[in-house]
CSV table of C-alpha atoms and ligand atoms in Angstrom, one decimal:
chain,number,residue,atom,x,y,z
A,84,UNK,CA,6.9,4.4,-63.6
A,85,UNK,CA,3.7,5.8,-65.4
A,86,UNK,CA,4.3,8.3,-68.5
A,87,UNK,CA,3.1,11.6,-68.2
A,88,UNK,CA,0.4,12.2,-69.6
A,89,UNK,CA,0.1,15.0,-72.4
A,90,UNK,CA,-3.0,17.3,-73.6
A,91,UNK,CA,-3.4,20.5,-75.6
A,92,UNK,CA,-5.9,23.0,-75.4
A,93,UNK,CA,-7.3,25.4,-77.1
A,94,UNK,CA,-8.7,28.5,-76.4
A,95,UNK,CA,-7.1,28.5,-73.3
A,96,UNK,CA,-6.3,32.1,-72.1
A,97,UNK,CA,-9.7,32.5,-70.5
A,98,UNK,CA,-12.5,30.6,-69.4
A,99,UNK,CA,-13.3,27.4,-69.7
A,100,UNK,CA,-10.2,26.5,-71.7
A,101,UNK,CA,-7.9,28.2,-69.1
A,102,UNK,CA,-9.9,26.4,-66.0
A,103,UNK,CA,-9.6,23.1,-68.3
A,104,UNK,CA,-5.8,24.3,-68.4
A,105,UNK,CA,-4.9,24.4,-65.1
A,106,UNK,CA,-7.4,21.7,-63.7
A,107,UNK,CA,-5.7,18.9,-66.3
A,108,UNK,CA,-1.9,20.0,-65.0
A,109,UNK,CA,-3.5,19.6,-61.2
A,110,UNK,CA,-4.2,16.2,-62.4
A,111,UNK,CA,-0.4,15.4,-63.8
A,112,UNK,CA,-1.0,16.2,-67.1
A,113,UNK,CA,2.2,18.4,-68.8
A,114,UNK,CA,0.0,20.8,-70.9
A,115,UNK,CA,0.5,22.4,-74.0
A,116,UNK,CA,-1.3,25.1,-73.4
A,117,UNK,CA,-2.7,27.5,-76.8
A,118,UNK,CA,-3.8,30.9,-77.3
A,119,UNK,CA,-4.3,32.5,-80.3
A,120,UNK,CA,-2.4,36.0,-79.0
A,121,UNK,CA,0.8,35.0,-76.6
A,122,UNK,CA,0.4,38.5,-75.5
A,123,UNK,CA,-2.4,37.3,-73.3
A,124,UNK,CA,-0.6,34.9,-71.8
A,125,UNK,CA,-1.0,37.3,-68.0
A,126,UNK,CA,-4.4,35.2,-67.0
A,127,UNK,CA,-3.3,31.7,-67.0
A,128,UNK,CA,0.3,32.1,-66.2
A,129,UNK,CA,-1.1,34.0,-62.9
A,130,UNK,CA,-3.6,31.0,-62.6
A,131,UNK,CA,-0.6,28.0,-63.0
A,132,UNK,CA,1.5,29.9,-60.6
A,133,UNK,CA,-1.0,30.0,-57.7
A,134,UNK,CA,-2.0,27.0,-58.0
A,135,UNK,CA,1.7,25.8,-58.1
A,136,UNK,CA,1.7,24.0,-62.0
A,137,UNK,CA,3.3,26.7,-63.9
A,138,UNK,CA,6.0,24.1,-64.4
A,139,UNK,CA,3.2,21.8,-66.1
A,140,UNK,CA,2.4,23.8,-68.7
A,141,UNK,CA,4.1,24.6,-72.2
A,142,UNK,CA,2.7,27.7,-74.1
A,143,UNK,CA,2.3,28.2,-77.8
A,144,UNK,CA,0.6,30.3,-79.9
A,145,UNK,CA,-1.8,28.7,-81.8
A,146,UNK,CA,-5.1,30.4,-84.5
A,147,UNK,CA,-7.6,27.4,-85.2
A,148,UNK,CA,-8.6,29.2,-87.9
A,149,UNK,CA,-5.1,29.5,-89.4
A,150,UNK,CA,-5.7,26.0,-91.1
A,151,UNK,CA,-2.4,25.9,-93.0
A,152,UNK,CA,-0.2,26.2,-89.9
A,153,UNK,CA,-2.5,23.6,-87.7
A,154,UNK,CA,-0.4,20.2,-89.1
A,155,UNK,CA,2.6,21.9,-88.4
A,156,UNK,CA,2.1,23.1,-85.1
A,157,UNK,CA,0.9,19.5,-84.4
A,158,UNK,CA,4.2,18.0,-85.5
A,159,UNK,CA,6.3,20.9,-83.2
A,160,UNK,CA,4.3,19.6,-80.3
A,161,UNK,CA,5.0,16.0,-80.9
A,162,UNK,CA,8.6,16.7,-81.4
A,163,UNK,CA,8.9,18.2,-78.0
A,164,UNK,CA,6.4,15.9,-76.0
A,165,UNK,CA,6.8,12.4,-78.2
A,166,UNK,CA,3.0,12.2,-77.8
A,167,UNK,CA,-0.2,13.6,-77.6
A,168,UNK,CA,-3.0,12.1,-75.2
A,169,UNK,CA,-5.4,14.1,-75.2
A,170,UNK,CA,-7.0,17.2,-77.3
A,171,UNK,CA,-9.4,19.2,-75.8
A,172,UNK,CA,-10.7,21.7,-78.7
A,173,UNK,CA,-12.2,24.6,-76.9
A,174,UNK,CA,-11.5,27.7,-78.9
A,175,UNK,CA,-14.4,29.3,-80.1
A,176,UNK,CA,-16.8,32.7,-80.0
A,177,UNK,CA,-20.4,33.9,-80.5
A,178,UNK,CA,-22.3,36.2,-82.8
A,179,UNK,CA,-25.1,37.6,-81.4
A,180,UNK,CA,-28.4,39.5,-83.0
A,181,UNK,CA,-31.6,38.2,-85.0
A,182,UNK,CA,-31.1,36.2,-88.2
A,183,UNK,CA,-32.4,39.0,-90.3
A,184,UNK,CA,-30.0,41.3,-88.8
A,185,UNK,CA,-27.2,39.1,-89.5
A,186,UNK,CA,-24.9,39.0,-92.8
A,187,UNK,CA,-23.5,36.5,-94.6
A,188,UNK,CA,-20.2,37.0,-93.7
A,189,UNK,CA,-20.9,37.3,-89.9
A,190,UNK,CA,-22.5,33.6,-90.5
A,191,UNK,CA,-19.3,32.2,-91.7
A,192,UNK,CA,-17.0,33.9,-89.6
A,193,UNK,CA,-18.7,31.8,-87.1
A,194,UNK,CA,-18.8,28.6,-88.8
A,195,UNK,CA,-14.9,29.6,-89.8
A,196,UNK,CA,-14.3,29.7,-85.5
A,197,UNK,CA,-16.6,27.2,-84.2
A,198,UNK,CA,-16.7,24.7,-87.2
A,199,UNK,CA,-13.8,24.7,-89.2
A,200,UNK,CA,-11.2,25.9,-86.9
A,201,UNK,CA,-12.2,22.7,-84.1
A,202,UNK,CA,-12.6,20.3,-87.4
A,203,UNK,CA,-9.4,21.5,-89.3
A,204,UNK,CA,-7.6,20.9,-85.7
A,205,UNK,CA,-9.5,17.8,-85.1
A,206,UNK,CA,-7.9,16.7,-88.5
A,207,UNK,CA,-4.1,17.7,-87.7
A,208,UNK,CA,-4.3,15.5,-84.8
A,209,UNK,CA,-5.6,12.3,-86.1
A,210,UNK,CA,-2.4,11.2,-88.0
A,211,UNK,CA,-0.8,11.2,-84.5
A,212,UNK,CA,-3.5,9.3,-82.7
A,213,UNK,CA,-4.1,7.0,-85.2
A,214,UNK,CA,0.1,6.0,-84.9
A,215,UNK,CA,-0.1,6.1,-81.6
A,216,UNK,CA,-3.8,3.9,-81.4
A,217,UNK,CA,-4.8,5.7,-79.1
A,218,UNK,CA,-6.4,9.1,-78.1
A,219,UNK,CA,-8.9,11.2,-76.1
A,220,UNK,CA,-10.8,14.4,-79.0
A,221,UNK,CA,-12.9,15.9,-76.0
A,222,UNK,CA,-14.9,19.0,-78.4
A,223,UNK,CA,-16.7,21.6,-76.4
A,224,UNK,CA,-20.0,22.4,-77.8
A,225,UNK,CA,-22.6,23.9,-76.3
A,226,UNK,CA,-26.6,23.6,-75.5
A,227,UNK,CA,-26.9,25.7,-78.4
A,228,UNK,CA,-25.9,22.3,-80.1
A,229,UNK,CA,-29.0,20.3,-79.1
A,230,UNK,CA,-31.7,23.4,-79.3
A,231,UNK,CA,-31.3,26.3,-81.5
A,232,UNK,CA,-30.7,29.7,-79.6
A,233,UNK,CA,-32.7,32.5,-80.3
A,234,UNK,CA,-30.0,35.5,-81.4
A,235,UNK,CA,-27.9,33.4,-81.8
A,236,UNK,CA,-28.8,31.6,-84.9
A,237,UNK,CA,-25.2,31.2,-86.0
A,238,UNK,CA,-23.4,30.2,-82.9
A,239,UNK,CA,-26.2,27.2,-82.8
A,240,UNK,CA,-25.7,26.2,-86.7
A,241,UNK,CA,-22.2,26.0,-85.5
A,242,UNK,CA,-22.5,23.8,-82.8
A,243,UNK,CA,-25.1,21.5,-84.4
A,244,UNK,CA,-22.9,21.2,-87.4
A,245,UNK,CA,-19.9,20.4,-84.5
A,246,UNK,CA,-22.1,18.0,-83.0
A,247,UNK,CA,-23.0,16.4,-86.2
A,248,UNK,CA,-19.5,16.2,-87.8
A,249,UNK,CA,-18.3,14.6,-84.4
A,250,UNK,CA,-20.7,12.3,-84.0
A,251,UNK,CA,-19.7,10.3,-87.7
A,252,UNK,CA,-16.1,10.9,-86.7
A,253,UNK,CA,-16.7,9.2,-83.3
A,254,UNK,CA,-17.9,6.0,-85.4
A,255,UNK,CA,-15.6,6.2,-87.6
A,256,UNK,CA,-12.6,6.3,-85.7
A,257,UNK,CA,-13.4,3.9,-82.4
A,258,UNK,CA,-11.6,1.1,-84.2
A,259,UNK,CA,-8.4,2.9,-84.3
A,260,UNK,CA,-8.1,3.3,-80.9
A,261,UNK,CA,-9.1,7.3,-80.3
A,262,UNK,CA,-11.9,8.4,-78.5
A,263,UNK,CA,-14.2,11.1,-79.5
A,264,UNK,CA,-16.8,13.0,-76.6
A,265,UNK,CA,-18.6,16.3,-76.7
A,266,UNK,CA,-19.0,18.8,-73.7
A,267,UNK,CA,-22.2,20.7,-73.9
A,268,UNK,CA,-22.6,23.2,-71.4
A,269,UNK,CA,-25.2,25.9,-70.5
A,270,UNK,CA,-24.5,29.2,-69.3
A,271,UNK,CA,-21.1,29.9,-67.6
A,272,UNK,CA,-19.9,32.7,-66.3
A,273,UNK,CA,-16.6,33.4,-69.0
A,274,UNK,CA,-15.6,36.1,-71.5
A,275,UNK,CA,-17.9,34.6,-74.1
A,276,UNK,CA,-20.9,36.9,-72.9
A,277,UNK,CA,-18.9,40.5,-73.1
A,278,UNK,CA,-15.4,40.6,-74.2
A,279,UNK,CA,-15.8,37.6,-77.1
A,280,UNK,CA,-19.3,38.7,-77.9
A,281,UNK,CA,-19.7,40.0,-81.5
A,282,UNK,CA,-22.9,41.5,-82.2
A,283,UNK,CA,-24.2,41.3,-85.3
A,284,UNK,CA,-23.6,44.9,-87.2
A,285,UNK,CA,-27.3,45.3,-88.2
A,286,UNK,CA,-28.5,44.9,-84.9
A,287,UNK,CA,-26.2,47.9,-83.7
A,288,UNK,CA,-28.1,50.0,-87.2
A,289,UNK,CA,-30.9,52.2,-85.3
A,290,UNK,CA,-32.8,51.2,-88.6
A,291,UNK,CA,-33.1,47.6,-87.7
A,292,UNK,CA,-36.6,46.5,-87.8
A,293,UNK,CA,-35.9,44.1,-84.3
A,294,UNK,CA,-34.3,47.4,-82.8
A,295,UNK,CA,-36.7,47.1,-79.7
A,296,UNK,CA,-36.5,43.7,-79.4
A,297,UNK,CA,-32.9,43.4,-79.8
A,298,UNK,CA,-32.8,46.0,-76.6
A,299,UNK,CA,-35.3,44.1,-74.9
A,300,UNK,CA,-32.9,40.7,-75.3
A,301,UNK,CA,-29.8,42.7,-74.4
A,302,UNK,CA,-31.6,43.8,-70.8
A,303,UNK,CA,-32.1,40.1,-70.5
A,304,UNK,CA,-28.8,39.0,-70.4
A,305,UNK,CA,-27.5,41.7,-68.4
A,306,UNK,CA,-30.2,40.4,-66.3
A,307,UNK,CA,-29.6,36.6,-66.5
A,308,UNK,CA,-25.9,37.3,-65.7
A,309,UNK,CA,-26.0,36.8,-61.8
A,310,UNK,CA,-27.2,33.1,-62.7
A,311,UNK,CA,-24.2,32.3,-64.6
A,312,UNK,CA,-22.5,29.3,-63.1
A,313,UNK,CA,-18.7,28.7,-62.1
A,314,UNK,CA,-16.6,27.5,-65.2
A,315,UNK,CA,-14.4,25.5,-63.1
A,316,UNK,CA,-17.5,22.8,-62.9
A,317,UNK,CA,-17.0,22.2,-66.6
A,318,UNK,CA,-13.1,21.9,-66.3
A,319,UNK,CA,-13.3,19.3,-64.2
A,320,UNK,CA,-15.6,17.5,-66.5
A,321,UNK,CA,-13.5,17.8,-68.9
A,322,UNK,CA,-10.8,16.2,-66.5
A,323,UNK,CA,-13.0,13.2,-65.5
A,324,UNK,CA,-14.0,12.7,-69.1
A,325,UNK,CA,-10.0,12.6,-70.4
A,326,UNK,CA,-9.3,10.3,-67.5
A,327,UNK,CA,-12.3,7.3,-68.7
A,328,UNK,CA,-10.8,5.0,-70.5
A,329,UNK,CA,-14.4,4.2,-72.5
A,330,UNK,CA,-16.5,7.7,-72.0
A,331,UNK,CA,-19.5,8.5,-73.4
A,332,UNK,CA,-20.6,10.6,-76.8
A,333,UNK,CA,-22.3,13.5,-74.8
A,334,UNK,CA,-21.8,15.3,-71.2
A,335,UNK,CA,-24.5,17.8,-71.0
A,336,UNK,CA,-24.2,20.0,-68.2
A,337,UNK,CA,-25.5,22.8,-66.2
A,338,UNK,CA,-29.4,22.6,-65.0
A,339,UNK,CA,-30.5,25.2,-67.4
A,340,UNK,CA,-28.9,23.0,-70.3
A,341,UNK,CA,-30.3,20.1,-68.7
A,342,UNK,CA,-34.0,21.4,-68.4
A,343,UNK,CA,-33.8,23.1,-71.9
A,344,UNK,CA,-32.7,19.6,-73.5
A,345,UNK,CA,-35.8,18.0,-71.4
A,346,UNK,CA,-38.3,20.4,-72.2
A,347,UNK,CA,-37.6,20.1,-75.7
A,348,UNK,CA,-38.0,16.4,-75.7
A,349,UNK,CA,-41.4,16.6,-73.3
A,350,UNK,CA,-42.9,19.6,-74.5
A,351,UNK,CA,-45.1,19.7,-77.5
A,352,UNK,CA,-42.6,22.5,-79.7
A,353,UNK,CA,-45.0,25.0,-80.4
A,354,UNK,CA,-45.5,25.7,-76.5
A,355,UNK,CA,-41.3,25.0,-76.5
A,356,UNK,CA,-40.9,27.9,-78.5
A,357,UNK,CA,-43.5,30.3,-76.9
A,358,UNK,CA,-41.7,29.9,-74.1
A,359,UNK,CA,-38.3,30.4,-74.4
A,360,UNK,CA,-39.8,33.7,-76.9
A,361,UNK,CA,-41.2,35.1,-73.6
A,362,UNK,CA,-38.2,33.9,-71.5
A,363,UNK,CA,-36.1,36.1,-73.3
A,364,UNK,CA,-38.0,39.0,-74.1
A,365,UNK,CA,-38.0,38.6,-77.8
A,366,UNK,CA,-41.7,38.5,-77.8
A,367,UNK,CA,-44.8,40.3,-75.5
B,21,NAP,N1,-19.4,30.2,-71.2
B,21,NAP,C1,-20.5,29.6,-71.6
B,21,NAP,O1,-21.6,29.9,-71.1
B,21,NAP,C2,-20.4,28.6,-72.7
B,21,NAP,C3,-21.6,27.8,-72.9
B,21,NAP,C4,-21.5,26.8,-73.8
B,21,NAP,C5,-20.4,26.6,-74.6
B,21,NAP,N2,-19.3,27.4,-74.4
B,21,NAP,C6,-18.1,27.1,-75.2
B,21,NAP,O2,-17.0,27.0,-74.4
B,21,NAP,C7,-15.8,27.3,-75.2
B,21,NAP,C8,-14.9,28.3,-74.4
B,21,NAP,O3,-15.6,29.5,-74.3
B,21,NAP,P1,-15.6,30.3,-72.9
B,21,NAP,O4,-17.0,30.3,-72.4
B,21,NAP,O5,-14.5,29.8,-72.0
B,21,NAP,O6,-15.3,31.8,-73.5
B,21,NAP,P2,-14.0,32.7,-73.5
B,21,NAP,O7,-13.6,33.0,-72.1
B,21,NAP,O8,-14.4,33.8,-74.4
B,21,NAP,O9,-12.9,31.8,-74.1
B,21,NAP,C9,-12.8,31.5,-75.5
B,21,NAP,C10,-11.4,31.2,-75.9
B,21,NAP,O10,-11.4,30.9,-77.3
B,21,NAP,C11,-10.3,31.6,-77.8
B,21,NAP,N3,-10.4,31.8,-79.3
B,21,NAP,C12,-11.4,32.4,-80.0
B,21,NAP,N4,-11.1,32.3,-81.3
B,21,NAP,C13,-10.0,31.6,-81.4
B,21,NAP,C14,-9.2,31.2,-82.5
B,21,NAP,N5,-9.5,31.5,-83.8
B,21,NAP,N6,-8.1,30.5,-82.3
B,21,NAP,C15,-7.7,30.2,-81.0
B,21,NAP,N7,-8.4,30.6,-79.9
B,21,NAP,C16,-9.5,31.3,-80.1
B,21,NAP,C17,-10.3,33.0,-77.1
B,21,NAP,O11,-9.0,33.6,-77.3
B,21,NAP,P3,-8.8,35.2,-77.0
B,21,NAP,O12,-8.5,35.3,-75.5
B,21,NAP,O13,-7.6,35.5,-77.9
B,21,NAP,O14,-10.1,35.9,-77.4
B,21,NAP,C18,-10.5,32.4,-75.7
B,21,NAP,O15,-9.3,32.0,-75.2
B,21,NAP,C19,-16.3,27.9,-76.5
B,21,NAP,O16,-16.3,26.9,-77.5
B,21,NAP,C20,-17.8,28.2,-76.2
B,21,NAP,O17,-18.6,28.2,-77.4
B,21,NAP,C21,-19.3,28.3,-73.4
């Protein structure tokens, strides 16, 4: 008789991670399925049940960004599942608002998420593939990975540096057996763009230089919110990826991140970034 199958997420009471969550258990995976706050556990709980997994999953509380506990919480998971086949590190937010209007601190509060948090959990899991020789890291990055974002300086620093930091770790680790691929999606209609949103605290200040600007980009994603695509389309990604036995590095998708990736490689990048500046609203 085959094994079940076992995969964690991250990230995964909303969104992408909770669609990724339920779509993998439809699949016969059992789940471990992580939130940072067990308290928000209603969403995918409600979501298992309909769709008749609930008994697939197994919930725990898990911070990315609470490095120290990550090994440990690794090693609790193996105790009670003997294995771990796939990870699918999810977890992550955005700060929005100009570069100049953003501090320091805002900057690596992001990198801490986005960065460290998917790396430092990358890390607590390679011990275990590495005995096991074998292993599917599937990292969700983002568009904002392959062109830099404008207001969103930070959340793209963080994704290239993910996409960077994956890429070595892909090379470096395809001997041993585990298998490294990046999801890069476009724009999806989750919490990231309201309740997970921080906005930058200077670009609140009413003595912000990009006030109008800032105001002008705001009304443009209110705007751009009807085109927002379902997130279940990048779940099941996610689920064909884990399922290929040799995938590949990158799965770009959505056809804004598609044509955004294009234009960036056909376009001369001065007209590249005239027009995404009107796009947006950032400039007249
Ligand atoms: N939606 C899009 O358009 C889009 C596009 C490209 C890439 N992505 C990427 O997709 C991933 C999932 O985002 P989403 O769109 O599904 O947004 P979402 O609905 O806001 O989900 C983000 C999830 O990450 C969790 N999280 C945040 N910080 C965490 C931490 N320190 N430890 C553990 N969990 C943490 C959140 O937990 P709480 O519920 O506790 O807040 C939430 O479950 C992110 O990496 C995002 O960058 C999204």
């Amino acid at each position: 008789m085959a094994r079940e199958k076992v995969a964690i997420v991250t990230g995964s009471s909303s969104g992408i991670g909770l669609l990724t969550t339920v779509e993998l258990a439809l699949n016969g995976y059992c789940v471990v399925a992580t939130m940072r706050n067990l308290e928000s556990r209603g969403r995918i709980e409600e979501a298992a049940q309909k769709a008749g997994v609930r008994d697939r999953l197994d919930l725990r509380r898990l911070d990315i960004t609470e490095f120290d506990s990550l090994p440990g919480a690794v090693d609790a998971i193996i105790r009670g599942h003997g294995r771990i086949d796939v990870l699918v590190n999810n977890a992550g937010f955005s700060v929005a608002g100009f570069a100049e209007d953003m501090t320091l601190n805002e900057l690596r509060r992001q990198l801490e998420t986005n960065f460290f948090g998917n790396v430092a959990m990358t890390k607590a899991m390679l011990p275990v593939m590495r005995a096991q020789k074998s292993g599917h890291i599937i990292i969700v990055t983002s568009v904002a990975g392959r062109v830099g974002q404008p207001m969103l300086s930070a959340y793209s620093a963080s994704k290239y540096a993910l996409e960077g930091w994956s890429e070595s770790l892909r090379i470096e680790t395809h001997s041993l057996g585990i298998r490294v691929s990046l999801v890069e999606p476009g724009a999806y209609d989750t919490d990231i763009w309201e309740r997970n949103v921080v906005i930058a605290k200077g670009a609140l200040d009413p003595s912000s230089p990009n006030k109008e600007r800032s105001q002008r980009f705001a009304e443009f994603v209110k705007k751009s919110a009807k085109h927002r695509r379902d997130a279940r389309d990048v779940a099941k990604l996610i689920v064909r990826i884990a399922q290929k036995p040799n995938p590949k590095l990158r799965y770009l998708i959505g056809g804004d991140a598609k044509l955004q990736v294009w234009l960036k490689r056909i376009a001369p990048w001065r007209k590249y970034e005239r027009m995404i500046a009107k796009a947006v609203k950032i400039d007249e």
